[in-house]
Short mmCIF file of C-alpha atoms in Angstrom, two decimals:
data_model
loop_
_atom_site.label_atom_id
_atom_site.label_comp_id
_atom_site.label_asym_id
_atom_site.label_seq_id
_atom_site.Cartn_x
_atom_site.Cartn_y
_atom_site.Cartn_z
CA UNK A 1 -13.00 58.10 14.16
CA UNK A 2 -10.47 55.71 12.76
CA UNK A 3 -12.27 52.94 10.70
CA UNK A 4 -9.11 51.05 9.86
CA UNK A 5 -9.48 48.40 12.59
CA UNK A 6 -12.99 47.71 11.55
CA UNK A 7 -11.99 47.44 7.90
CA UNK A 8 -9.11 45.10 8.80
CA UNK A 9 -11.53 42.94 10.78
CA UNK A 10 -13.98 42.79 7.90
CA UNK A 11 -11.17 41.98 5.45
CA UNK A 12 -9.94 39.14 7.68
CA UNK A 13 -13.43 37.71 7.94
CA UNK A 14 -13.92 37.84 4.14
CA UNK A 15 -10.56 36.25 3.43
CA UNK A 16 -11.28 33.47 5.97
CA UNK A 17 -14.65 32.75 4.30
CA UNK A 18 -12.94 32.60 0.90
CA UNK A 19 -10.32 30.16 2.23
CA UNK A 20 -13.01 27.94 3.86
CA UNK A 21 -15.02 27.76 0.55
CA UNK A 22 -11.86 27.25 -1.41
CA UNK A 23 -10.80 24.29 0.72
CA UNK A 24 -14.33 22.91 0.79
CA UNK A 25 -14.51 23.17 -3.04
CA UNK A 26 -11.32 21.30 -3.67
CA UNK A 27 -12.20 18.69 -1.09
CA UNK A 28 -15.42 18.03 -2.84
CA UNK A 29 -13.64 17.95 -6.13
CA UNK A 30 -11.13 15.35 -4.93
CA UNK A 31 -13.91 13.27 -3.39
CA UNK A 32 -15.80 13.52 -6.68
CA UNK A 33 -12.73 12.40 -8.66
CA UNK A 34 -12.06 9.46 -6.34
CA UNK A 35 -15.68 8.25 -6.04
CA UNK A 36 -15.09 5.89 -8.98
CA UNK A 37 -11.75 4.60 -7.59
CA UNK A 38 -11.57 0.94 -6.58
CA UNK A 39 -8.69 -0.22 -4.43
CA UNK A 40 -7.93 -3.99 -4.33
CA UNK A 41 -5.66 -5.44 -1.70
CA UNK A 42 -3.80 -8.62 -2.64
CA UNK A 43 -1.21 -10.70 -0.92
CA UNK A 44 -0.52 -11.49 2.65
CA UNK A 45 -1.06 -10.26 6.28
CA UNK A 46 0.70 -6.98 5.63
CA UNK A 47 -2.56 -5.93 3.91
CA UNK A 48 -4.84 -8.23 5.91
CA UNK A 49 -3.70 -7.90 9.55
CA UNK A 50 -7.14 -8.34 11.05
CA UNK A 51 -5.96 -11.43 12.99
CA UNK A 52 -3.42 -9.34 14.87
CA UNK A 53 -5.17 -6.09 15.74
CA UNK A 54 -8.42 -5.14 17.57
CA UNK A 55 -11.63 -5.43 15.59
CA UNK A 56 -11.98 -2.45 13.19
CA UNK A 57 -8.32 -1.54 13.31
CA UNK A 58 -6.89 -3.37 10.35
CA UNK A 59 -5.41 -1.79 7.22
CA UNK A 60 -8.63 -2.56 5.38
CA UNK A 61 -10.78 -0.84 8.06
CA UNK A 62 -8.58 2.20 8.09
CA UNK A 63 -8.64 2.40 4.33
CA UNK A 64 -12.46 1.98 4.27
CA UNK A 65 -12.72 5.13 6.34
CA UNK A 66 -11.10 7.06 3.48
CA UNK A 67 -12.35 5.30 0.35
CA UNK A 68 -15.75 3.73 -0.40
CA UNK A 69 -14.62 1.03 -2.77
CA UNK A 70 -12.06 -1.30 -1.18
CA UNK A 71 -11.82 -4.98 -1.99
CA UNK A 72 -9.66 -7.05 0.33
CA UNK A 73 -8.45 -10.32 -1.20
CA UNK A 74 -5.24 -10.54 0.91
CA UNK A 75 -4.91 -13.52 3.22
CA UNK A 76 -2.87 -14.14 6.30
CA UNK A 77 0.05 -16.53 5.44
CA UNK A 78 -0.32 -16.10 1.68
CA UNK A 79 2.63 -16.83 -0.62
CA UNK A 80 3.31 -15.83 -4.24
CA UNK A 81 1.54 -18.94 -5.51
CA UNK A 82 -1.56 -17.93 -3.58
CA UNK A 83 -1.84 -14.78 -5.63
CA UNK A 84 -3.26 -16.54 -8.61
CA UNK A 85 -6.33 -17.65 -6.60
CA UNK A 86 -6.79 -14.06 -5.49
CA UNK A 87 -6.49 -12.84 -9.06
CA UNK A 88 -9.27 -15.27 -10.10
CA UNK A 89 -11.65 -13.39 -7.77
CA UNK A 90 -11.18 -10.00 -9.55
CA UNK A 91 -13.94 -9.53 -12.16
CA UNK A 92 -12.88 -8.33 -15.58
CA UNK A 93 -15.31 -5.55 -15.21
CA UNK A 94 -12.84 -3.80 -12.89
CA UNK A 95 -10.25 -3.72 -15.68
CA UNK A 96 -10.09 0.08 -15.98
CA UNK A 97 -7.88 3.03 -15.09
CA UNK A 98 -9.88 3.69 -11.87
CA UNK A 99 -8.87 0.41 -10.33
CA UNK A 100 -5.75 0.40 -8.18
CA UNK A 101 -4.23 -2.93 -7.12
CA UNK A 102 -1.86 -3.06 -4.10
CA UNK A 103 0.16 -6.26 -3.62
CA UNK A 104 2.27 -7.44 -0.70
CA UNK A 105 3.97 -10.76 -1.41
CA UNK A 106 7.29 -12.54 -1.09
CA UNK A 107 7.75 -12.06 2.69
CA UNK A 108 6.24 -15.39 3.62
CA UNK A 109 8.11 -17.16 0.83
CA UNK A 110 11.36 -15.83 2.35
CA UNK A 111 10.40 -16.61 5.93
CA UNK A 112 9.24 -20.05 5.18
CA UNK A 113 12.82 -20.96 4.14
CA UNK A 114 13.84 -20.34 7.77
CA UNK A 115 17.33 -19.39 6.66
CA UNK A 116 19.07 -16.64 4.64
CA UNK A 117 18.57 -17.26 0.94
CA UNK A 118 21.33 -17.17 -1.61
CA UNK A 119 21.29 -14.58 -4.34
CA UNK A 120 20.23 -17.37 -6.74
CA UNK A 121 17.36 -18.42 -4.52
CA UNK A 122 16.12 -14.76 -4.26
CA UNK A 123 16.35 -14.38 -8.01
CA UNK A 124 14.45 -17.63 -8.62
CA UNK A 125 11.72 -16.63 -6.14
CA UNK A 126 11.44 -13.14 -7.68
CA UNK A 127 11.18 -14.59 -11.15
CA UNK A 128 8.08 -16.50 -9.98
CA UNK A 129 6.73 -13.18 -8.67
CA UNK A 130 7.26 -11.58 -11.98
CA UNK A 131 5.43 -14.40 -13.79
CA UNK A 132 2.48 -13.68 -11.59
CA UNK A 133 2.62 -9.98 -12.32
CA UNK A 134 2.65 -10.76 -16.04
CA UNK A 135 -0.46 -12.92 -15.61
CA UNK A 136 -2.13 -10.03 -13.75
CA UNK A 137 -1.21 -7.61 -16.48
CA UNK A 138 -2.57 -10.02 -19.16
CA UNK A 139 -5.89 -10.24 -17.44
CA UNK A 140 -6.10 -6.64 -16.23
CA UNK A 141 -4.29 -4.51 -18.74
CA UNK A 142 -5.71 -1.11 -17.70
CA UNK A 143 -5.40 -1.28 -13.87
CA UNK A 144 -2.74 0.58 -11.86
CA UNK A 145 -0.39 -1.95 -10.16
CA UNK A 146 1.32 -0.96 -6.97
CA UNK A 147 3.89 -3.30 -5.43
CA UNK A 148 4.74 -3.04 -1.75
CA UNK A 149 8.36 -3.79 -0.99
CA UNK A 150 9.39 -5.69 2.19
CA UNK A 151 10.07 -4.19 5.57
CA UNK A 152 12.56 -5.53 8.04
CA UNK A 153 10.90 -6.04 11.51
CA UNK A 154 12.61 -4.14 14.36
CA UNK A 155 13.14 -7.29 16.44
CA UNK A 156 16.85 -8.11 16.12
CA UNK A 157 16.16 -11.81 15.55
CA UNK A 158 15.09 -10.97 11.97
CA UNK A 159 18.43 -9.42 11.08
CA UNK A 160 19.40 -12.70 9.45
CA UNK A 161 16.89 -11.91 6.73
CA UNK A 162 18.19 -8.41 6.06
CA UNK A 163 20.37 -9.29 3.05
CA UNK A 164 17.49 -11.29 1.44
CA UNK A 165 15.05 -8.46 1.99
CA UNK A 166 17.48 -5.88 0.62
CA UNK A 167 18.06 -7.98 -2.53
CA UNK A 168 14.33 -8.48 -2.95
CA UNK A 169 13.61 -4.74 -2.69
CA UNK A 170 16.41 -3.93 -5.16
CA UNK A 171 14.84 -6.40 -7.62
CA UNK A 172 11.41 -4.83 -7.18
CA UNK A 173 12.80 -1.40 -7.91
CA UNK A 174 14.86 -2.48 -10.84
CA UNK A 175 12.12 -4.49 -12.54
CA UNK A 176 9.20 -2.07 -12.41
CA UNK A 177 9.04 -1.69 -16.24
CA UNK A 178 9.08 -5.40 -17.14
CA UNK A 179 5.45 -6.26 -16.89
CA UNK A 180 3.98 -4.04 -19.54
CA UNK A 181 3.00 -0.75 -18.13
CA UNK A 182 5.30 0.18 -15.27
CA UNK A 183 4.17 -0.66 -11.72
CA UNK A 184 4.54 1.68 -8.88
CA UNK A 185 6.81 0.76 -5.90
CA UNK A 186 5.36 1.52 -2.42
CA UNK A 187 8.10 1.82 0.08
CA UNK A 188 7.05 0.10 3.27
CA UNK A 189 10.68 -0.53 4.28
CA UNK A 190 11.06 3.14 5.06
CA UNK A 191 7.57 3.56 6.55
CA UNK A 192 7.61 0.78 9.21
CA UNK A 193 10.68 0.97 11.46
CA UNK A 194 9.57 1.65 15.00
CA UNK A 195 8.89 -1.20 17.43
CA UNK A 196 5.38 0.31 17.79
CA UNK A 197 4.70 -0.51 14.13
CA UNK A 198 4.71 -4.25 14.86
CA UNK A 199 2.68 -6.78 16.90
CA UNK A 200 3.90 -10.38 17.42
CA UNK A 201 7.32 -9.03 16.33
CA UNK A 202 6.47 -9.00 12.61
CA UNK A 203 2.83 -8.13 11.86
CA UNK A 204 1.63 -4.53 11.25
CA UNK A 205 0.21 -3.06 14.43
CA UNK A 206 -2.87 -0.86 14.82
CA UNK A 207 -0.85 2.33 14.30
CA UNK A 208 0.91 0.70 11.32
CA UNK A 209 -2.55 -0.02 9.84
CA UNK A 210 -3.19 3.73 9.67
CA UNK A 211 0.23 4.42 8.19
CA UNK A 212 -0.18 1.77 5.44
CA UNK A 213 -3.77 2.86 4.69
CA UNK A 214 -2.77 6.47 4.48
CA UNK A 215 0.12 5.66 2.18
CA UNK A 216 -2.19 3.64 -0.08
CA UNK A 217 -4.71 6.49 -0.11
CA UNK A 218 -2.05 9.00 -1.14
CA UNK A 219 -0.40 6.65 -3.64
CA UNK A 220 -3.45 5.62 -5.69
#
């Protein structure tokens, strides 16, 4: 009798069991390493889109399904000047390398001008953003800072802001080493491009919530 088929079957079963335990081990290891991670969301409705999606479908909700420690300080309509109030709410006890701050800001400042900004206007606005980031770094010298760049909504009526948004994103990329420890740039402009990514023309949709949350989860 030929026992090779039986031996092959047994070998496949053993290999499968090893792979399952291997994956389970590293999943547990990763979860153990990230149990102490705290993610803080700051800024505007890009990170707090609860007003625009069904209950339980916001960026925060999606992120909470992946991480246990998520603090949402972002507010709908927030501008750069509002970031200081959000910063005041972060306890100094979270100043450690397990804290990851994600910031979305600047979009409302640009939109509130209701016209395309000059290069000088964008530079002045960005300088105010950099001043905030320096204040954040002064208070929280050990945290990991992640800056979300700006996306361009798919609705054609926002094309007038394209130049301003492109200039803003270029400044974010070029200035990442000017606030002490380098901040990380999170590229939303390449993530959100489909009409399905937006509700009310400009706010992140339910599906975009999952995309943003997953990107944050991978980035931190």
